[in-house]
Short mmCIF file of C-alpha atoms in Angstrom, two decimals:
data_model
loop_
_atom_site.label_atom_id
_atom_site.label_comp_id
_atom_site.label_asym_id
_atom_site.label_seq_id
_atom_site.Cartn_x
_atom_site.Cartn_y
_atom_site.Cartn_z
CA MET K 1 0.00 0.00 0.00
CA THR K 2 1.14 3.54 -0.66
CA ASP K 3 0.82 6.72 1.35
CA GLY K 4 -0.12 8.85 -1.67
CA THR K 5 3.21 10.62 -1.88
CA ALA K 6 5.51 7.94 -3.29
CA PRO K 7 4.88 4.59 -4.95
CA PRO K 8 5.64 1.45 -2.94
CA GLY K 9 8.81 -0.55 -3.03
CA PRO K 10 12.46 0.46 -3.42
CA ALA K 11 11.77 3.98 -4.75
CA ARG K 12 11.15 5.32 -1.24
CA GLY K 13 14.87 6.06 -0.75
CA ALA K 14 15.96 9.28 -2.44
CA ASP K 15 18.91 7.50 -4.07
CA ARG K 16 16.97 4.48 -5.28
CA PRO K 17 15.87 3.82 -8.89
CA GLY K 18 12.62 5.61 -9.70
CA ALA K 19 12.77 7.99 -6.75
CA ILE K 20 13.07 11.10 -8.94
CA MET K 21 10.17 10.23 -11.23
CA ALA K 22 8.04 9.29 -8.21
CA ALA K 23 8.76 12.63 -6.53
CA GLU K 24 7.98 14.62 -9.68
CA ILE K 25 4.71 12.77 -10.21
CA ALA K 26 3.77 13.59 -6.62
CA GLU K 27 4.73 17.25 -7.13
CA GLN K 28 2.06 17.89 -9.76
CA PRO K 29 -0.72 19.22 -7.49
CA ALA K 30 1.73 21.87 -6.23
CA VAL K 31 2.71 22.76 -9.82
CA LEU K 32 -0.94 23.13 -10.82
CA ARG K 33 -1.56 25.32 -7.79
CA ARG K 34 1.46 27.46 -8.68
CA ILE K 35 0.08 28.07 -12.16
CA LEU K 36 -3.28 29.06 -10.71
CA ASP K 37 -1.68 31.39 -8.16
CA ARG K 38 1.12 32.94 -10.21
CA ALA K 39 0.90 32.39 -13.95
CA VAL K 40 -2.68 33.23 -14.93
CA PRO K 41 -2.24 37.04 -15.11
CA GLU K 42 0.81 36.70 -17.39
CA ILE K 43 -0.93 34.11 -19.57
CA THR K 44 -4.04 36.30 -19.83
CA ALA K 45 -2.02 39.40 -20.76
CA THR K 46 -0.16 37.43 -23.44
CA ALA K 47 -3.41 36.07 -24.85
CA ARG K 48 -4.92 39.54 -25.03
CA ALA K 49 -1.87 40.89 -26.86
CA VAL K 50 -2.12 38.03 -29.36
CA ALA K 51 -5.90 38.39 -29.74
CA ALA K 52 -5.47 42.08 -30.60
CA ARG K 53 -3.64 40.98 -33.76
CA SER K 54 -6.52 38.71 -34.88
CA PRO K 55 -4.68 35.54 -35.95
CA ARG K 56 -6.51 33.70 -38.72
CA PHE K 57 -4.88 30.30 -38.18
CA VAL K 58 -2.95 28.53 -35.42
CA LEU K 59 0.07 26.31 -36.04
CA LEU K 60 1.55 24.22 -33.21
CA SER K 61 5.09 22.84 -33.09
CA ALA K 62 6.48 20.41 -30.52
CA ARG K 63 8.24 17.08 -30.04
CA GLY K 64 7.69 14.07 -27.78
CA THR K 65 5.58 14.65 -24.70
CA SER K 66 5.09 18.30 -25.63
CA ASP K 67 3.67 17.18 -28.98
CA HIS K 68 0.84 15.51 -27.09
CA ALA K 69 0.19 18.74 -25.19
CA ALA K 70 0.13 20.51 -28.56
CA LEU K 71 -2.44 18.00 -29.84
CA TYR K 72 -4.55 18.83 -26.79
CA ALA K 73 -4.24 22.52 -27.71
CA LYS K 74 -5.39 21.70 -31.24
CA TYR K 75 -8.65 20.33 -29.86
CA LEU K 76 -9.01 23.39 -27.63
CA VAL K 77 -8.44 25.88 -30.44
CA GLU K 78 -10.80 24.17 -32.87
CA VAL K 79 -13.58 23.42 -30.35
CA GLU K 80 -13.43 26.52 -28.17
CA LEU K 81 -12.36 29.17 -30.70
CA GLY K 82 -13.49 27.75 -34.04
CA LEU K 83 -10.12 28.62 -35.58
CA PRO K 84 -8.39 26.26 -38.01
CA CYS K 85 -5.39 24.70 -36.30
CA GLY K 86 -2.61 22.38 -37.45
CA LEU K 87 0.46 20.57 -36.17
CA ALA K 88 3.67 21.76 -37.84
CA SER K 89 5.95 19.47 -39.82
CA MET K 90 9.19 21.10 -38.73
CA SER K 91 11.38 19.21 -41.19
CA THR K 92 9.74 21.09 -44.07
CA ILE K 93 11.67 24.10 -42.80
CA THR K 94 14.77 22.56 -41.20
CA ALA K 95 15.46 19.78 -43.73
CA TYR K 96 13.78 21.01 -46.92
CA GLY K 97 14.26 24.74 -46.52
CA ALA K 98 10.61 25.60 -47.14
CA ARG K 99 9.48 29.08 -46.18
CA PRO K 100 5.68 29.08 -45.67
CA ARG K 101 3.71 32.31 -45.90
CA LEU K 102 2.69 32.86 -42.28
CA ALA K 103 1.39 36.42 -42.07
CA ASP K 104 -1.37 36.64 -39.44
CA VAL K 105 -0.71 33.05 -38.31
CA LEU K 106 -0.14 32.29 -34.63
CA VAL K 107 2.71 29.80 -34.25
CA VAL K 108 2.87 28.19 -30.79
CA ALA K 109 5.97 26.19 -29.85
CA VAL K 110 5.66 23.93 -26.81
CA SER K 111 8.78 22.56 -25.13
CA GLN K 112 9.87 21.43 -21.70
CA SER K 113 13.48 22.56 -22.09
CA GLY K 114 13.25 24.99 -24.98
CA GLY K 115 16.56 23.54 -26.15
CA SER K 116 15.72 21.56 -29.28
CA PRO K 117 17.37 23.21 -32.32
CA ASP K 118 14.54 22.39 -34.74
CA LEU K 119 11.96 24.10 -32.54
CA SER K 120 14.06 27.24 -32.29
CA ALA K 121 14.85 27.24 -36.02
CA THR K 122 11.21 26.73 -36.97
CA THR K 123 10.04 29.46 -34.61
CA GLN K 124 12.69 31.88 -35.90
CA ALA K 125 11.73 31.14 -39.51
CA ALA K 126 8.04 31.59 -38.69
CA ARG K 127 8.71 34.96 -37.08
CA GLU K 128 10.70 36.08 -40.09
CA ALA K 129 7.79 34.96 -42.30
CA GLY K 130 5.38 37.27 -40.47
CA ALA K 131 3.91 34.92 -37.86
CA ILE K 132 2.97 35.81 -34.31
CA THR K 133 5.21 33.49 -32.30
CA LEU K 134 4.64 32.18 -28.79
CA ALA K 135 6.81 29.72 -26.82
CA LEU K 136 5.70 27.79 -23.74
CA THR K 137 8.71 26.40 -21.89
CA ASN K 138 9.97 25.50 -18.46
CA ASN K 139 13.06 27.64 -19.06
CA PRO K 140 12.63 31.39 -19.69
CA ASP K 141 16.34 31.62 -20.62
CA SER K 142 16.18 28.90 -23.28
CA PRO K 143 17.00 29.45 -26.97
CA LEU K 144 13.33 28.90 -27.87
CA ALA K 145 12.14 31.53 -25.42
CA GLU K 146 14.70 33.94 -26.87
CA VAL K 147 13.58 33.64 -30.49
CA ALA K 148 9.81 33.75 -29.85
CA GLU K 149 8.02 37.08 -29.66
CA PHE K 150 6.00 35.97 -26.63
CA HIS K 151 6.85 33.48 -23.89
CA ILE K 152 4.89 31.72 -21.13
CA ASP K 153 6.78 30.19 -18.21
CA LEU K 154 5.31 26.81 -17.25
CA GLN K 155 6.23 27.30 -13.57
CA ALA K 156 7.00 23.59 -13.15
CA GLY K 157 10.52 23.96 -11.77
CA PRO K 158 13.48 21.82 -12.86
CA GLU K 159 12.51 18.34 -14.03
CA ARG K 160 15.28 15.80 -13.43
CA ALA K 161 13.73 12.48 -14.40
CA LEU K 162 14.03 11.78 -18.11
CA PRO K 163 10.33 10.93 -18.58
CA ALA K 164 8.41 14.22 -18.44
CA THR K 165 5.53 14.22 -15.97
CA LYS K 166 4.99 17.51 -14.16
CA THR K 167 5.87 19.60 -17.21
CA TYR K 168 3.22 17.78 -19.24
CA THR K 169 0.35 18.66 -16.91
CA ALA K 170 1.78 22.19 -16.60
CA GLU K 171 1.70 22.48 -20.40
CA LEU K 172 -1.92 21.31 -20.50
CA LEU K 173 -3.09 23.80 -17.90
CA ALA K 174 -1.09 26.72 -19.34
CA LEU K 175 -2.47 26.00 -22.81
CA TYR K 176 -5.99 25.80 -21.40
CA PHE K 177 -5.66 29.24 -19.81
CA PHE K 178 -4.07 30.72 -22.92
CA VAL K 179 -6.75 29.45 -25.31
CA THR K 180 -9.66 30.41 -23.07
CA ALA K 181 -8.18 33.90 -22.60
CA LEU K 182 -7.58 34.14 -26.36
CA GLY K 183 -11.32 33.65 -26.73
CA GLY K 184 -12.06 36.33 -24.15
CA GLN K 185 -13.07 33.91 -21.41
CA ASP K 186 -11.88 33.50 -17.82
CA GLY K 187 -10.82 29.89 -17.35
CA LEU K 188 -9.83 30.30 -13.71
CA PRO K 189 -13.13 29.41 -11.98
CA ALA K 190 -13.44 26.11 -13.85
CA ALA K 191 -9.89 25.09 -12.99
CA GLN K 192 -9.80 25.98 -9.29
CA ALA K 193 -10.54 22.44 -8.13
CA LEU K 194 -7.74 20.80 -10.14
CA PRO K 195 -4.95 20.77 -7.51
CA GLU K 196 -7.18 19.15 -4.89
CA LEU K 197 -8.58 16.65 -7.39
CA ALA K 198 -5.03 15.79 -8.49
CA GLU K 199 -4.07 15.15 -4.88
CA ARG K 200 -7.02 12.80 -4.49
CA VAL K 201 -6.08 10.86 -7.62
CA LEU K 202 -2.41 10.52 -6.64
CA ALA K 203 -3.32 9.42 -3.12
CA ARG K 204 -4.73 6.22 -4.63
CA GLY K 205 -1.35 4.82 -5.58
CA ASP K 206 -2.23 1.39 -4.16
CA GLU K 207 -4.91 0.98 -6.85
CA VAL K 208 -2.39 1.69 -9.58
CA TYR K 209 0.12 -0.66 -7.97
CA ASP K 210 -2.44 -3.47 -8.05
CA LEU K 211 -3.41 -2.62 -11.62
CA ALA K 212 0.21 -2.77 -12.74
CA GLY K 213 0.41 -6.42 -11.70
CA ARG K 214 -1.69 -7.49 -14.65
CA TYR K 215 0.68 -5.81 -17.11
CA ARG K 216 4.04 -6.86 -15.71
CA PHE K 217 4.53 -9.48 -18.42
CA ALA K 218 2.57 -7.80 -21.22
CA GLU K 219 4.24 -8.07 -24.61
CA ARG K 220 2.26 -5.18 -26.07
CA MET K 221 -0.53 -2.81 -25.08
CA VAL K 222 -3.15 -0.80 -26.93
CA ILE K 223 -4.35 2.54 -25.61
CA THR K 224 -7.33 4.34 -27.09
CA SER K 225 -9.58 7.34 -26.58
CA ARG K 226 -11.41 10.04 -28.50
CA GLY K 227 -11.65 13.81 -28.37
CA TYR K 228 -9.82 15.51 -25.52
CA GLY K 229 -8.74 12.10 -24.21
CA TYR K 230 -6.81 11.16 -27.36
CA PRO K 231 -3.66 13.16 -26.43
CA THR K 232 -3.78 11.34 -23.07
CA ALA K 233 -3.71 8.00 -24.89
CA LYS K 234 -0.67 9.06 -26.90
CA GLU K 235 1.16 10.38 -23.85
CA ALA K 236 0.38 7.26 -21.80
CA ALA K 237 1.74 5.07 -24.60
CA LEU K 238 4.95 7.11 -24.72
CA LYS K 239 5.40 6.84 -20.95
CA LEU K 240 5.01 3.05 -21.06
CA MET K 241 7.45 2.69 -23.94
CA GLU K 242 10.17 4.93 -22.54
CA THR K 243 10.05 3.66 -18.93
CA SER K 244 9.31 -0.07 -19.19
CA TYR K 245 10.05 -0.68 -22.90
CA VAL K 246 6.59 -2.18 -23.51
CA PRO K 247 5.46 -1.66 -27.12
CA ALA K 248 2.37 0.49 -26.57
CA LEU K 249 0.22 1.46 -29.54
CA SER K 250 -2.06 4.48 -29.23
CA TYR K 251 -5.08 5.02 -31.47
CA SER K 252 -8.04 7.29 -31.75
CA GLY K 253 -11.06 5.08 -31.14
CA ALA K 254 -12.25 5.88 -34.66
CA ASP K 255 -8.91 4.83 -36.17
CA LEU K 256 -8.84 1.67 -34.07
CA LEU K 257 -11.96 0.46 -35.86
CA HIS K 258 -10.34 1.06 -39.25
CA GLY K 259 -8.10 -1.99 -39.16
CA PRO K 260 -5.99 -2.16 -35.98
CA LEU K 261 -8.92 -3.73 -34.09
CA ALA K 262 -7.99 -6.98 -35.84
CA MET K 263 -4.93 -7.41 -33.60
CA VAL K 264 -6.99 -7.20 -30.39
CA ASP K 265 -7.86 -10.54 -28.81
CA ASN K 266 -8.64 -11.96 -25.38
CA ILE K 267 -5.03 -11.69 -24.22
CA SER K 268 -4.34 -8.20 -25.55
CA PRO K 269 -4.40 -5.55 -22.81
CA VAL K 270 -6.35 -2.46 -23.85
CA ILE K 271 -6.57 0.77 -21.84
CA ALA K 272 -9.41 3.11 -22.77
CA ILE K 273 -9.44 6.71 -21.57
CA VAL K 274 -13.08 7.71 -21.33
CA THR K 275 -13.49 11.45 -21.00
CA GLU K 276 -16.81 12.41 -19.43
CA GLY K 277 -18.54 14.34 -22.21
CA ARG K 278 -18.80 14.15 -25.98
CA GLY K 279 -15.47 12.39 -26.43
CA GLY K 280 -16.50 9.61 -24.07
CA GLN K 281 -19.87 9.29 -25.78
CA ALA K 282 -18.15 8.92 -29.16
CA LEU K 283 -15.94 6.18 -27.71
CA GLN K 284 -18.84 3.96 -26.55
CA PRO K 285 -19.20 1.98 -29.82
CA VAL K 286 -15.47 1.25 -29.67
CA LEU K 287 -15.77 -0.05 -26.11
CA ASP K 288 -18.62 -2.30 -27.21
CA ARG K 289 -16.50 -3.75 -30.01
CA LEU K 290 -13.56 -4.32 -27.67
CA ARG K 291 -15.75 -6.14 -25.16
CA SER K 292 -17.23 -8.29 -27.93
CA ARG K 293 -13.69 -9.40 -28.83
CA GLY K 294 -13.01 -10.41 -25.23
CA ALA K 295 -10.27 -7.80 -24.79
CA ASP K 296 -8.65 -7.36 -21.40
CA LEU K 297 -10.15 -3.88 -21.12
CA VAL K 298 -9.21 -1.38 -18.42
CA VAL K 299 -10.99 1.98 -18.35
CA VAL K 300 -9.66 5.24 -16.93
CA GLY K 301 -12.55 7.64 -16.58
CA PRO K 302 -15.80 8.21 -14.68
CA GLU K 303 -16.93 5.45 -12.34
CA SER K 304 -19.92 4.62 -14.54
CA ALA K 305 -17.56 3.77 -17.43
CA THR K 306 -15.33 1.47 -15.35
CA ARG K 307 -18.13 -0.89 -14.28
CA ALA K 308 -18.40 -2.71 -17.61
CA ALA K 309 -14.63 -3.24 -17.97
CA SER K 310 -12.21 -5.90 -16.73
CA GLY K 311 -10.64 -3.28 -14.50
CA GLY K 312 -10.49 0.43 -14.11
CA PHE K 313 -9.47 3.59 -12.33
CA ALA K 314 -12.40 5.90 -11.58
CA LEU K 315 -11.66 9.61 -11.86
CA PRO K 316 -13.48 12.36 -9.90
CA THR K 317 -14.55 14.25 -13.03
CA GLN K 318 -18.26 14.72 -12.26
CA HIS K 319 -18.05 18.51 -11.94
CA LEU K 320 -15.02 19.13 -14.18
CA GLN K 321 -15.52 20.37 -17.72
CA GLU K 322 -14.38 18.02 -20.47
CA ALA K 323 -11.51 20.23 -21.63
CA LEU K 324 -9.83 20.02 -18.19
CA GLN K 325 -10.19 16.29 -17.58
CA PRO K 326 -6.95 15.36 -19.41
CA VAL K 327 -5.00 16.99 -16.56
CA LEU K 328 -6.36 14.28 -14.26
CA GLU K 329 -6.51 11.42 -16.78
CA ILE K 330 -2.76 11.21 -17.27
CA LEU K 331 -1.91 11.01 -13.54
CA PRO K 332 -2.77 7.33 -12.89
CA LEU K 333 -1.23 6.42 -16.24
CA GLN K 334 2.07 8.08 -15.33
CA ARG K 335 2.02 6.06 -12.12
CA LEU K 336 1.13 2.92 -14.07
CA ALA K 337 4.15 3.37 -16.33
CA TYR K 338 6.31 3.87 -13.24
CA GLU K 339 4.97 0.77 -11.49
CA ILE K 340 5.38 -1.48 -14.53
CA ALA K 341 8.94 -0.26 -15.02
CA MET K 342 9.77 -0.97 -11.38
CA ALA K 343 8.14 -4.41 -11.55
CA ARG K 344 10.28 -5.24 -14.58
CA GLY K 345 13.45 -4.18 -12.81
CA GLN K 346 13.97 -0.99 -14.86
CA ASN K 347 14.96 2.45 -13.61
CA PRO K 348 12.31 4.90 -14.89
CA ASP K 349 14.42 7.88 -13.86
CA SER K 350 16.94 7.24 -16.64
CA PRO K 351 15.63 5.01 -19.43
CA ARG K 352 18.17 3.67 -21.86
CA ALA K 353 19.01 5.49 -25.10
CA ILE K 354 17.25 8.81 -24.36
CA ALA K 355 18.39 12.22 -23.11
CA LYS K 356 16.52 15.02 -21.35
CA ILE K 357 17.12 17.42 -24.23
CA THR K 358 16.75 15.75 -27.63
CA GLU K 359 18.60 17.86 -30.15
CA THR K 360 16.67 17.08 -33.32
CA ARG K 361 17.35 19.29 -36.32
#
């Protein structure tokens, strides 16, 4: 059993494998509270300055975990603002030398470190092409923050474990406040409960520990969702792959039905993230198909959605708007990745073959 502040087992010692990732997962309620208390005025002022220039299109650029936060922002921009929004293909600029016409386009670069050369080069090229450029980073002194016209500090503090956890939820919340303010709305009242809800979710570490037991020897996993939950599925898959080296395939529920469903059988673990709202409603036919195939189905979402699954983790989302639920959805899945890695004898603090700053060009 856990005490809600650190997962069980050898990670309790500060010098033991997994201790850093465990501590940073546990730190997330404090990071969310810090954003609420300190960052909202700056984010709102930035959004108002951008809104005054009436961007006609939004283009998002990111890599890795931050790319999943950018995908979340894409849903926000299209649903909440009605603006067309796309994810940038940075190699068109860095490898092919393309120079898109970006006048009146808002280019948003999302990065934990702000140190990846292709993000900085793409943002610089976009600014030179007439774009409004905004960087969200955890390092105000980073190269990316320097080249962007506007910058938002994620307020997450230094992140030492290689798998990003607290910066991801900080990115989600900062992007939520930016997009709502860009639309002239105050997102603060709807988000006030998040730190307390996050504490409640993380205090249930024993449930995640028990859930991890069924996946210790999994050879592959499938993770699916729709709508605002889809970025959560992609981020959860990345966490599993980089910490425990389990091949984890993430699909939109709609895409899962277009072929990949054929690989699901009664021994294939499937995790479904069911967001309470329209995304969860759209996922229901997919859940029905998975159950009909006898899949080992675990649901992360509202309690009502977990009852018809093989297992689940119920989230306290009853009074939380759909756009904010991804901040909570990822928390038990970060812990799940940690627990599976520890059960397999891996050190999730420093997975093999990856570095904290990936210098793609």
